[in-house]
Amino acid sequence: MLPEGVNLSALLAKRIEQAGPISVAHYMEAANRAYYAKGDPLGAGGDFITSPEISQVFGELIGLWLTDIWIRAGRPENCTYVELGPGRGTLAADALRSMEQHGFRPQVLFIETSPALRAIQAGKVPQAQFADVFDQLPTSGPLLVVGNEFFDALPVHQYIATHAGWRERVVVRDRGGKFMATPGLQSMDAMVPEEFRNAPSHSIYEACPKAIEVMQALAKQIEAQGGAVLVIDYGYTMPGIGDTLQAVRAHEYANPFENPGQNDLTAHVDFAALVGSIAATEITISGPVEQGEWLKLLGIDYRINALAAGNPDRSEEILAARDRLVESSAMGSLFKVLGFSHPHWPKPEGFDRIPVMSAASD
Ligand code: SAH
């Protein structure tokens, strides 16, 4: 976290002045670290809203998914529920409640770098332990891992096609002192897949090595210890080109290169790259499928109808929340669910549809 009173813009400006341009990934990492460190960005009064904040049913169904696979795996002992970037802790609280109703009480570990969010999460889930890097995960016992809107916050490198070949997009300051992105000086052709090498000038290719690192670290432990992982995020499932870096503040889009640390910076998740990163392992990969389809296959409508019947004064709100999560016009199609699990664990629920194919430009 930045020391009190230190301004991230000033720090980055000094860094660029002294050591030269920084990559978009470096900029995004620094901006998001400062952004999340300062407090709670979620909810109607914050900058953006996520599925668990829309309806309790989202977390409950994830809890049921985890319980189902755990029961069919023979109720192994010494399991740990691991959540990546748990935000306000709402998903974990809803999931753990539904797990407990079915006799599943795992240990709880949150991977969270923001001290402010850790404090909120500890209030919601008092038994949670915390870690901020992946080598702090338990090394024995199955892991049941959930990450909702975690991968989209990880820093992406951007490569841009120029007349002189591909270059990394780097951040500099213009004459007026504002940050701006511009092509770097070195050739980066080798970083771009063959199929996009001849893309027109100004095309952008994104890569998120941090996401690959996280996937591979999780896969390695799942292979050794057992367990399953759910990655839920918005993104695309066919490799593609396109600039997906975006900044959001108070539910409005902003310029990502203005006011670093004041906006939420995200990039669409490249699900093909996530899958590719663990394709050489023995791990069972499920999906990606669209969030709406996955939730329907898990029985969201039964749970929503029961909740609405039990709370007639809130039924309109409950049904509207369901539509936001499920319908293609809202989050149902843009968001994808990717599962992966130990090769000898049972087949995970909700992935019976053919994996979706969508391109970065959709
Ligand atoms: N999963 C929550 C919150 C999503 S916001 C929800 O669905 O509501 C992204 C979360 O990831 C925040 O908790 C943020 O602090 C955390 N985060 C972002 N980058 C991180 C990193 N590199 N390591 C650990 N946590 C990170």
XYZ file of C-alpha atoms and ligand atoms in Angstrom:
388
model
C 0.000 0.000 0.000
C 1.143 3.552 -0.624
C 2.177 5.497 2.475
C -0.481 7.993 3.608
C -0.482 11.166 1.503
C 1.667 9.784 -1.333
C 0.049 10.317 -4.665
C 0.315 7.442 -7.151
C 0.332 9.773 -10.182
C 3.356 11.612 -8.755
C 5.133 8.337 -7.973
C 4.559 6.915 -11.453
C 5.569 10.221 -13.081
C 8.860 10.151 -11.138
C 9.445 6.513 -12.063
C 8.921 7.279 -15.781
C 11.126 10.367 -15.625
C 13.977 8.469 -13.965
C 13.805 5.025 -15.558
C 11.799 5.495 -18.764
C 8.379 4.302 -19.953
C 6.557 1.578 -17.997
C 4.495 -1.231 -19.531
C 0.692 -1.053 -19.482
C 0.892 -4.106 -17.190
C 3.155 -2.286 -14.714
C 0.799 0.708 -14.773
C -2.314 -1.484 -14.300
C -0.731 -3.414 -11.438
C 0.272 -0.242 -9.568
C -3.081 1.449 -10.216
C -5.170 -1.517 -9.048
C -3.041 -2.149 -5.991
C -3.599 1.456 -4.885
C -7.254 1.345 -5.907
C -8.197 -1.776 -3.929
C -6.027 -0.807 -0.958
C -8.091 2.269 -0.259
C -11.408 0.648 0.509
C -14.611 -0.930 -0.653
C -15.329 -0.258 -4.337
C -18.385 -2.528 -4.581
C -22.130 -2.007 -4.568
C -24.654 0.532 -5.761
C -22.911 3.378 -3.929
C -19.441 2.301 -5.102
C -17.805 1.951 -8.495
C -19.154 -1.375 -9.759
C -21.353 -4.290 -8.732
C -20.637 -8.016 -8.987
C -22.833 -11.138 -9.145
C -22.664 -12.054 -5.419
C -23.763 -8.501 -4.571
C -26.738 -8.815 -6.948
C -28.238 -11.975 -5.424
C -27.441 -14.322 -2.530
C -28.442 -17.180 -4.848
C -25.187 -16.770 -6.804
C -23.002 -17.688 -3.809
C -25.470 -20.322 -2.611
C -25.334 -22.170 -5.936
C -21.529 -22.056 -5.922
C -21.640 -23.527 -2.395
C -23.936 -26.290 -3.643
C -21.672 -26.984 -6.625
C -18.711 -27.385 -4.267
C -20.700 -29.517 -1.828
C -21.964 -31.763 -4.620
C -18.504 -32.537 -5.983
C -17.155 -32.989 -2.442
C -19.916 -35.486 -1.553
C -19.413 -37.440 -4.784
C -15.637 -37.456 -4.151
C -16.414 -39.360 -0.933
C -16.469 -36.456 1.563
C -12.686 -36.177 1.944
C -11.430 -34.585 5.154
C -9.097 -31.649 5.608
C -10.513 -29.585 2.703
C -9.850 -25.864 2.313
C -12.204 -23.382 0.645
C -9.940 -20.892 -1.112
C -11.339 -17.698 -2.582
C -9.355 -15.434 -4.894
C -10.072 -11.723 -4.332
C -13.235 -12.136 -2.217
C -14.316 -8.447 -2.379
C -16.767 -7.908 0.468
C -16.797 -11.607 1.412
C -20.422 -11.922 0.302
C -19.914 -14.858 -2.076
C -17.935 -16.755 0.576
C -20.541 -16.102 3.285
C -23.404 -17.309 1.031
C -21.440 -20.321 -0.262
C -20.186 -21.418 3.165
C -23.706 -21.133 4.622
C -25.145 -23.450 1.983
C -22.171 -25.820 2.353
C -22.661 -26.023 6.098
C -26.345 -26.888 5.629
C -25.103 -30.039 3.894
C -22.497 -30.913 6.471
C -19.483 -29.495 4.623
C -17.288 -27.291 6.845
C -13.920 -26.706 5.161
C -11.181 -24.433 6.433
C -11.274 -21.020 4.774
C -8.406 -19.161 3.123
C -8.746 -15.853 1.301
C -6.163 -14.646 -1.220
C -6.470 -10.890 -0.846
C -3.891 -8.122 -1.088
C -6.051 -5.187 0.071
C -5.863 -4.518 3.840
C -9.152 -2.565 3.695
C -10.999 -5.430 1.995
C -9.401 -8.003 4.325
C -10.988 -6.163 7.249
C -14.443 -6.270 5.626
C -14.023 -9.963 4.696
C -12.998 -10.881 8.252
C -16.212 -9.247 9.481
C -18.299 -11.448 7.168
C -16.337 -14.693 7.529
C -14.616 -14.618 10.933
C -12.914 -18.005 10.527
C -11.063 -16.911 7.360
C -7.267 -16.998 7.192
C -5.462 -14.748 4.722
C -2.647 -15.045 2.225
C -1.528 -12.792 -0.585
C 0.550 -15.126 -2.684
C -0.114 -18.566 -4.031
C 2.783 -20.346 -2.375
C 0.942 -19.842 0.921
C -1.844 -22.288 0.047
C -2.083 -25.387 2.280
C 0.080 -28.181 0.897
C -2.129 -31.019 2.108
C -5.829 -31.773 1.723
C -8.107 -31.027 -1.248
C -8.566 -27.386 -2.297
C -11.941 -26.001 -3.406
C -11.133 -22.744 -5.119
C -13.430 -19.959 -6.339
C -12.503 -16.747 -8.152
C -15.235 -14.368 -9.298
C -14.033 -11.269 -11.128
C -10.494 -11.901 -9.911
C -8.656 -12.640 -13.172
C -10.034 -9.504 -14.872
C -8.185 -7.365 -12.311
C -4.786 -8.954 -13.044
C -2.371 -6.834 -15.113
C -2.299 -7.337 -18.897
C 0.550 -6.579 -21.261
C -0.626 -4.936 -24.466
C 1.174 -5.333 -27.793
C 0.368 -2.991 -30.666
C 0.885 -3.497 -34.407
C 2.883 -0.679 -36.016
C 4.343 -0.194 -39.498
C 7.618 -1.441 -38.039
C 6.130 -4.597 -36.474
C 4.675 -5.353 -33.045
C 5.694 -3.252 -30.038
C 4.752 -3.360 -26.384
C 2.362 -0.571 -25.464
C 4.031 1.541 -22.795
C 2.932 4.444 -20.630
C 4.668 7.823 -20.906
C 3.691 11.412 -20.104
C 2.653 13.845 -22.804
C 3.847 17.481 -22.943
C 1.098 18.535 -20.578
C 2.207 15.896 -18.047
C -0.726 13.525 -18.665
C -0.172 9.782 -18.883
C -0.675 8.238 -22.309
C 0.019 4.897 -23.995
C 2.408 4.700 -26.928
C 4.312 1.942 -28.781
C 7.653 1.061 -27.165
C 10.898 0.916 -29.105
C 11.766 -2.773 -29.116
C 10.370 -5.376 -31.470
C 7.844 -7.636 -29.751
C 6.847 -9.805 -32.705
C 7.793 -12.915 -30.752
C 5.130 -12.156 -28.094
C 2.254 -12.273 -30.596
C 0.833 -15.576 -31.907
C 1.578 -16.312 -35.577
C -2.076 -16.025 -36.584
C -2.140 -12.320 -35.610
C 1.328 -11.286 -36.823
C -0.036 -9.631 -39.956
C -2.952 -7.843 -38.295
C -3.504 -4.234 -39.429
C -1.659 -1.339 -37.795
C -3.032 -0.289 -34.401
C -4.348 -3.793 -33.648
C -3.808 -4.701 -30.010
C -2.990 -8.135 -28.614
C -3.236 -8.683 -24.848
C -1.486 -11.218 -22.641
C -1.812 -11.790 -18.906
C 1.175 -13.821 -17.649
C 0.018 -13.401 -14.038
C -3.212 -15.265 -14.861
C -1.207 -18.114 -16.401
C 0.986 -18.247 -13.306
C -2.052 -18.457 -11.011
C -3.691 -21.172 -13.142
C -0.554 -23.295 -13.218
C 0.096 -22.925 -9.493
C -3.503 -23.995 -8.729
C -3.409 -26.896 -11.203
C -0.184 -28.201 -9.688
C -1.678 -28.258 -6.200
C -5.012 -29.727 -7.332
C -3.138 -32.498 -9.136
C -1.175 -33.301 -5.984
C -3.890 -32.757 -3.333
C -7.269 -33.196 -5.053
C -10.039 -30.637 -5.361
C -11.704 -28.380 -7.903
C -11.569 -24.787 -9.119
C -14.230 -22.416 -10.480
C -13.148 -19.349 -12.423
C -15.983 -16.937 -13.211
C -15.288 -13.802 -15.169
C -16.167 -11.821 -18.218
C -14.115 -12.580 -21.235
C -13.692 -14.325 -24.543
C -13.047 -17.952 -25.418
C -11.326 -17.711 -28.815
C -7.876 -16.123 -29.065
C -8.311 -12.659 -30.521
C -7.112 -9.131 -30.893
C -8.707 -6.072 -29.359
C -8.116 -3.471 -26.671
C -10.228 -4.575 -23.684
C -8.547 -2.484 -20.986
C -11.198 -0.404 -19.283
C -11.587 1.879 -16.307
C -14.775 2.197 -14.285
C -15.652 4.703 -11.622
C -19.073 5.266 -10.046
C -20.596 2.865 -12.637
C -19.274 4.999 -15.552
C -16.418 4.320 -17.984
C -13.342 6.491 -17.553
C -10.008 6.908 -19.356
C -7.719 4.151 -17.981
C -4.712 6.454 -18.240
C -6.212 9.211 -16.133
C -6.166 9.234 -12.338
C -4.365 5.929 -11.662
C -5.580 4.383 -8.420
C -8.949 6.158 -8.569
C -10.674 3.826 -11.067
C -11.122 0.074 -11.284
C -8.982 -1.189 -14.169
C -9.956 -4.480 -15.797
C -9.342 -6.391 -19.006
C -11.465 -9.134 -20.516
C -10.201 -12.583 -19.572
C -8.698 -14.731 -22.339
C -10.263 -18.100 -21.440
C -8.446 -19.872 -24.268
C -5.145 -18.830 -22.695
C -6.308 -20.026 -19.242
C -7.303 -23.418 -20.654
C -4.117 -23.628 -22.744
C -1.962 -22.947 -19.694
C -3.001 -26.243 -18.039
C -3.754 -28.326 -21.123
C -0.550 -30.340 -20.698
C -1.507 -31.482 -17.169
C -3.728 -34.428 -16.188
C -6.314 -31.986 -14.790
C -9.935 -32.349 -15.987
C -11.077 -29.111 -17.642
C -14.799 -28.242 -17.788
C -16.172 -25.429 -19.957
C -15.939 -22.553 -20.331
C -19.710 -22.190 -20.533
C -21.855 -19.077 -20.310
C -22.741 -18.025 -16.762
C -26.472 -17.957 -17.560
C -26.445 -21.538 -18.847
C -24.369 -22.769 -15.931
C -26.676 -21.169 -13.371
C -29.741 -22.622 -15.108
C -28.243 -26.104 -15.141
C -27.529 -25.752 -11.420
C -31.196 -24.953 -10.816
C -31.199 -21.199 -10.269
C -34.876 -20.981 -11.174
C -35.962 -23.428 -8.448
C -34.004 -21.529 -5.812
C -35.164 -18.100 -7.053
C -38.821 -19.160 -7.118
C -38.596 -20.588 -3.601
C -36.922 -17.414 -2.339
C -39.514 -15.206 -4.068
C -42.393 -17.304 -2.658
C -40.913 -17.011 0.834
C -40.457 -13.234 0.537
C -43.502 -11.986 -1.396
C -42.784 -8.341 -0.579
C -39.354 -8.666 -2.265
C -40.304 -11.030 -5.076
C -39.995 -8.451 -7.858
C -36.468 -7.552 -6.754
C -35.494 -11.253 -6.440
C -36.736 -12.038 -9.951
C -35.010 -8.964 -11.415
C -31.723 -10.051 -9.809
C -32.118 -13.492 -11.414
C -32.507 -11.885 -14.832
C -29.375 -9.783 -14.346
C -27.316 -12.884 -13.631
C -28.849 -15.154 -16.284
C -30.086 -13.193 -19.290
C -27.826 -12.642 -22.290
C -28.769 -8.974 -22.392
C -27.214 -8.613 -18.916
C -24.397 -10.763 -17.460
C -25.551 -14.205 -18.646
C -23.468 -14.518 -21.826
C -20.531 -12.158 -21.405
C -19.588 -13.917 -18.165
C -18.139 -17.405 -18.497
C -17.570 -20.226 -16.044
C -14.481 -22.408 -16.313
C -14.017 -25.405 -14.031
C -11.077 -27.675 -13.474
C -10.627 -30.575 -11.132
C -8.443 -33.470 -10.080
C -8.427 -36.204 -12.751
C -9.928 -38.763 -10.347
C -12.581 -36.462 -8.915
C -16.157 -36.815 -10.243
C -17.353 -34.864 -13.258
C -18.393 -31.363 -12.154
C -22.036 -30.253 -12.515
C -23.271 -27.594 -14.898
C -20.920 -28.172 -17.817
C -23.017 -30.443 -20.004
C -23.417 -27.850 -22.740
C -20.843 -27.589 -25.496
C -18.185 -25.041 -24.500
C -18.958 -21.589 -25.900
C -16.915 -19.919 -28.579
C -16.744 -16.155 -28.588
C -14.147 -13.775 -29.927
C -12.462 -10.805 -28.271
C -14.320 -8.393 -30.525
C -17.833 -9.741 -29.660
N -14.833 -11.491 -5.969
C -15.439 -10.277 -5.481
C -14.627 -9.015 -5.746
C -14.108 -8.755 -7.128
S -13.090 -7.305 -7.173
C -16.858 -10.171 -5.999
O -17.225 -10.941 -6.878
O -17.604 -9.314 -5.523
C -11.450 -7.987 -7.257
C -10.924 -8.552 -5.962
O -9.612 -9.095 -6.192
C -10.756 -7.566 -4.822
O -11.030 -8.233 -3.618
C -9.271 -7.183 -4.932
O -8.748 -6.603 -3.770
C -8.665 -8.520 -5.274
N -7.389 -8.482 -5.985
C -7.116 -7.794 -7.111
N -5.854 -8.055 -7.538
C -5.331 -8.946 -6.665
C -4.080 -9.644 -6.560
N -3.119 -9.445 -7.451
N -3.916 -10.508 -5.536
C -4.898 -10.716 -4.642
N -6.101 -10.098 -4.686
C -6.319 -9.221 -5.681
